[in-house]
Coordinates of C-alpha atoms in Angstrom, one line a residue:
M1 CA -107.6 -197.0 -81.0
F2 CA -106.3 -196.8 -84.5
E3 CA -103.3 -199.1 -83.8
D4 CA -105.8 -202.0 -84.2
V5 CA -105.5 -201.7 -88.0
D6 CA -104.0 -204.7 -89.8
Y7 CA -100.5 -204.0 -91.3
R8 CA -99.6 -207.6 -92.1
G9 CA -97.4 -207.8 -95.1
K10 CA -96.3 -204.1 -94.8
K11 CA -92.5 -203.4 -94.6
V12 CA -91.8 -200.4 -92.4
L13 CA -88.6 -198.5 -91.6
I14 CA -88.6 -196.1 -88.6
T15 CA -85.6 -194.0 -87.9
A16 CA -84.7 -193.3 -84.3
G17 CA -87.2 -196.0 -83.4
A18 CA -85.7 -197.2 -80.1
D19 CA -86.9 -194.4 -77.8
G20 CA -89.6 -191.8 -77.3
L21 CA -92.0 -191.2 -80.2
G22 CA -90.1 -193.6 -82.4
L23 CA -90.5 -196.5 -80.0
E24 CA -94.2 -195.8 -79.6
M25 CA -94.6 -195.9 -83.4
T26 CA -92.5 -199.1 -83.5
R27 CA -94.8 -200.8 -80.9
C28 CA -97.9 -199.8 -82.7
F29 CA -96.7 -201.0 -86.2
H30 CA -95.4 -204.2 -84.7
R31 CA -98.6 -204.9 -82.8
A32 CA -100.5 -204.3 -86.1
G33 CA -98.5 -207.0 -87.8
A34 CA -96.0 -205.1 -89.9
S35 CA -92.5 -206.2 -90.6
V36 CA -90.6 -203.4 -88.9
L37 CA -86.9 -202.4 -89.0
I38 CA -85.8 -199.6 -86.7
C39 CA -82.5 -197.7 -86.6
D40 CA -81.0 -195.7 -83.8
I41 CA -77.6 -194.5 -82.4
D42 CA -78.2 -196.1 -79.1
E43 CA -77.2 -199.8 -79.2
A44 CA -78.5 -200.6 -75.7
R45 CA -82.0 -199.2 -76.5
L46 CA -82.0 -201.1 -79.8
A47 CA -81.2 -204.3 -78.0
Q48 CA -84.0 -203.7 -75.4
A49 CA -86.5 -203.0 -78.2
A50 CA -85.6 -206.2 -80.0
Q51 CA -86.0 -208.1 -76.7
D52 CA -89.4 -206.6 -76.0
L53 CA -90.8 -207.0 -79.5
P54 CA -90.0 -210.4 -81.0
G55 CA -89.3 -210.3 -84.7
L56 CA -88.3 -206.7 -84.7
H57 CA -85.3 -205.9 -86.9
T58 CA -82.7 -203.4 -85.7
A59 CA -79.7 -201.5 -87.1
M60 CA -77.3 -199.0 -85.7
A61 CA -77.3 -195.8 -87.9
D62 CA -76.7 -192.1 -87.7
V63 CA -79.1 -190.6 -90.3
A64 CA -76.8 -187.5 -90.6
D65 CA -74.0 -189.6 -92.0
E66 CA -74.2 -190.6 -95.6
E67 CA -72.2 -193.8 -95.3
S68 CA -74.2 -194.9 -92.2
V69 CA -77.5 -194.4 -94.2
D70 CA -76.1 -196.4 -97.1
K71 CA -75.3 -199.3 -94.7
L72 CA -78.8 -199.0 -93.2
F73 CA -80.5 -199.5 -96.5
G74 CA -78.3 -202.5 -97.1
V75 CA -79.9 -203.9 -93.9
V76 CA -83.4 -202.9 -95.2
Q77 CA -82.9 -204.9 -98.4
E78 CA -81.5 -207.9 -96.4
K79 CA -84.1 -208.0 -93.6
L80 CA -87.2 -206.6 -95.2
G81 CA -86.6 -207.2 -98.9
G82 CA -88.2 -203.9 -99.9
L83 CA -90.1 -201.0 -98.3
D84 CA -93.7 -199.8 -98.1
V85 CA -93.4 -197.1 -95.4
L86 CA -90.6 -194.8 -94.4
V87 CA -91.0 -192.9 -91.2
N88 CA -88.4 -190.2 -91.0
N89 CA -88.6 -189.7 -87.3
A90 CA -85.0 -189.0 -86.2
G91 CA -84.4 -185.6 -84.8
I92 CA -82.7 -183.7 -82.1
A93 CA -83.8 -180.7 -80.0
G94 CA -80.8 -178.6 -80.8
P95 CA -79.5 -175.7 -78.8
T96 CA -81.6 -173.4 -76.6
G97 CA -80.7 -169.7 -76.6
F98 CA -81.1 -166.6 -78.6
V99 CA -79.5 -166.5 -82.0
E100 CA -76.5 -164.4 -81.0
T101 CA -75.5 -167.0 -78.4
L102 CA -75.6 -170.1 -80.7
S103 CA -72.5 -171.8 -82.0
K104 CA -72.3 -172.7 -85.7
A105 CA -71.5 -176.3 -84.6
D106 CA -74.8 -176.6 -82.8
W107 CA -76.7 -175.0 -85.7
D108 CA -75.0 -177.3 -88.2
R109 CA -75.7 -180.5 -86.2
T110 CA -79.4 -179.6 -85.7
L111 CA -79.9 -179.2 -89.5
A112 CA -77.7 -182.2 -90.3
V113 CA -80.0 -184.6 -88.2
N114 CA -83.4 -182.9 -88.6
I115 CA -83.4 -182.2 -92.4
T116 CA -80.3 -183.6 -94.1
G117 CA -81.0 -186.9 -92.3
Q118 CA -84.4 -187.0 -93.9
F119 CA -83.0 -186.2 -97.3
L120 CA -80.4 -189.0 -97.0
C121 CA -83.0 -191.6 -96.0
A122 CA -85.6 -190.4 -98.6
R123 CA -83.0 -190.6 -101.4
R124 CA -82.3 -194.2 -100.6
A125 CA -86.0 -195.1 -99.8
V126 CA -87.6 -193.7 -103.0
P127 CA -86.4 -196.4 -105.4
L128 CA -87.9 -199.0 -103.0
L129 CA -91.1 -197.1 -102.4
K130 CA -91.6 -196.9 -106.2
Q131 CA -91.6 -200.7 -106.2
S132 CA -94.3 -200.8 -103.5
K133 CA -97.9 -200.9 -104.5
A134 CA -98.7 -198.4 -101.7
G135 CA -95.6 -196.4 -100.9
V136 CA -95.8 -193.9 -98.1
M137 CA -93.2 -191.5 -96.6
I138 CA -94.0 -189.7 -93.3
N139 CA -91.6 -187.0 -92.2
L140 CA -91.7 -185.8 -88.6
S141 CA -91.8 -182.0 -88.3
S142 CA -93.1 -180.1 -85.3
A143 CA -95.5 -177.4 -84.3
A144 CA -92.3 -175.4 -84.6
G145 CA -92.5 -176.2 -88.3
H146 CA -95.3 -173.6 -88.8
L147 CA -94.8 -171.3 -85.9
G148 CA -92.0 -169.1 -84.6
F149 CA -90.2 -170.5 -81.5
P150 CA -88.2 -168.0 -79.5
G151 CA -84.9 -169.3 -78.2
R152 CA -85.1 -172.4 -80.6
S153 CA -84.2 -170.9 -84.0
A154 CA -82.1 -173.9 -85.2
Y155 CA -84.8 -176.4 -84.3
A156 CA -87.6 -174.2 -85.9
A157 CA -85.6 -173.6 -89.0
S158 CA -85.0 -177.4 -89.5
K159 CA -88.6 -178.2 -88.9
W160 CA -89.9 -175.6 -91.3
A161 CA -87.5 -177.1 -93.8
V162 CA -89.2 -180.5 -93.4
I163 CA -92.5 -179.0 -94.6
G164 CA -90.9 -177.6 -97.8
F165 CA -89.2 -180.9 -98.3
T166 CA -92.4 -182.9 -97.8
K167 CA -94.5 -180.8 -100.1
T168 CA -91.9 -181.0 -102.8
L169 CA -91.5 -184.7 -102.6
A170 CA -95.3 -185.2 -102.6
L171 CA -95.3 -183.4 -106.1
E172 CA -92.3 -185.4 -107.3
L173 CA -93.6 -188.8 -106.2
G174 CA -97.3 -188.4 -106.6
P175 CA -97.1 -189.8 -110.2
Y176 CA -95.7 -193.0 -108.8
G177 CA -98.6 -193.4 -106.3
I178 CA -96.3 -192.5 -103.3
R179 CA -97.9 -190.3 -100.7
V180 CA -95.7 -188.0 -98.6
N181 CA -96.9 -186.1 -95.5
A182 CA -95.4 -184.4 -92.5
I183 CA -96.6 -184.9 -88.9
L184 CA -96.4 -181.8 -86.7
P185 CA -96.5 -182.8 -83.0
G186 CA -97.0 -180.2 -80.3
A187 CA -95.2 -180.5 -77.0
V188 CA -95.0 -184.2 -76.3
E189 CA -95.1 -185.2 -72.6
G190 CA -91.9 -187.0 -71.6
P191 CA -88.2 -186.6 -70.6
R192 CA -87.2 -184.8 -73.8
I193 CA -89.6 -181.9 -73.4
R194 CA -88.8 -181.6 -69.7
A195 CA -85.1 -181.2 -70.6
V196 CA -86.0 -178.5 -73.1
I197 CA -88.1 -176.8 -70.5
E198 CA -85.2 -176.8 -68.0
A199 CA -82.8 -175.5 -70.7
K200 CA -85.3 -172.7 -71.6
A201 CA -85.7 -171.7 -68.0
R202 CA -81.9 -171.5 -67.5
A203 CA -81.5 -169.4 -70.7
L204 CA -84.3 -167.0 -69.6
G205 CA -83.3 -167.0 -65.9
R206 CA -86.9 -167.9 -64.9
P207 CA -88.3 -170.7 -62.7
V208 CA -88.7 -174.1 -64.4
E209 CA -92.3 -174.3 -63.1
E210 CA -93.2 -171.1 -64.9
I211 CA -91.8 -172.3 -68.2
A212 CA -93.5 -175.7 -67.7
A213 CA -96.8 -174.0 -67.2
Q214 CA -96.4 -172.2 -70.4
Y215 CA -95.7 -175.4 -72.4
E216 CA -98.6 -177.2 -70.7
G217 CA -101.0 -174.4 -71.5
Q218 CA -99.9 -173.3 -75.0
A219 CA -102.5 -175.5 -76.7
A220 CA -106.2 -174.7 -76.9
L221 CA -106.9 -178.0 -75.2
G222 CA -104.7 -177.0 -72.3
R223 CA -102.5 -180.1 -72.3
M224 CA -99.5 -181.7 -74.0
V225 CA -100.0 -184.5 -76.5
T226 CA -98.8 -188.0 -75.8
A227 CA -96.5 -190.3 -77.9
R228 CA -99.6 -192.5 -78.5
D229 CA -101.4 -189.5 -80.0
V230 CA -98.6 -189.1 -82.5
A231 CA -98.3 -192.8 -83.2
N232 CA -102.0 -193.1 -84.0
L233 CA -101.8 -190.3 -86.6
V234 CA -98.7 -191.9 -88.2
L235 CA -100.5 -195.3 -88.4
F236 CA -103.6 -193.7 -89.9
N237 CA -101.5 -191.8 -92.4
A238 CA -99.7 -194.9 -93.5
S239 CA -103.0 -196.8 -94.0
E240 CA -105.3 -197.1 -97.0
A241 CA -107.8 -195.0 -95.1
A242 CA -105.5 -192.0 -95.8
G243 CA -105.2 -193.0 -99.5
N244 CA -105.9 -189.5 -100.8
I245 CA -103.9 -187.5 -98.2
S246 CA -100.6 -186.3 -99.5
G247 CA -98.5 -183.1 -99.4
Q248 CA -100.0 -182.2 -96.1
A249 CA -98.6 -180.8 -92.8
L250 CA -100.8 -182.6 -90.3
A251 CA -100.7 -181.1 -86.8
V252 CA -101.4 -183.1 -83.6
D253 CA -100.9 -180.4 -81.1
G254 CA -104.2 -179.6 -79.4
F255 CA -104.4 -176.5 -81.5
T256 CA -101.3 -174.6 -80.6
Q257 CA -101.0 -171.1 -81.8
K258 CA -97.9 -169.8 -80.0
L259 CA -94.7 -171.4 -78.8
Y260 CA -92.9 -170.1 -75.8

């Protein structure tokens, strides 16, 4: 497995790193020897991660809040003393429902976390990445970042925005040797996707089992991806093995062509 790569000496920040995809990435970077700092809005999960992974640095932060992000990067300077890898992982599922049923508050919050949060973190990270000899930024998008997603317009819009943001930053930062890529997971098995499936079933008035079958079968490989699948791609992308990969939208989705 790719997590066996040696990251000793690398300084890594992972947003929303205390649960789900972020926690799997945290475990893999930590196991590979990196100095890792994670932020999250869940204090209990941060404490549990720190207990499970000795030497892990943690900070409470809401990436959608400018002041909170500024405080986070104060902790980055204090605990890591610099930055080599930023993983912009924080994101929310947003509302489920057709566009005419959505509230502006739900729309605004989805974009605030999923794209403005990446902007706020990137803005503070770039000066540090410029000081690194091998700066890398990895932005989490989604299969919904290159496909339409009925009933999930806020989420899809935010994840498409991540792609444009990523490609633009790759051009801006390439002259400084900083690589910027987006990772596009398909449906990731776990509690979060099961909650989305249940919400979609309610919105459509259809059985949960029917919607679950659609999600499980929407990829050519006929299965959902795992958190480890995504973490392995992130670790590869952050490594020297991916030294000439930048500005890319890298899918790990079993070849999904349609979202339900």
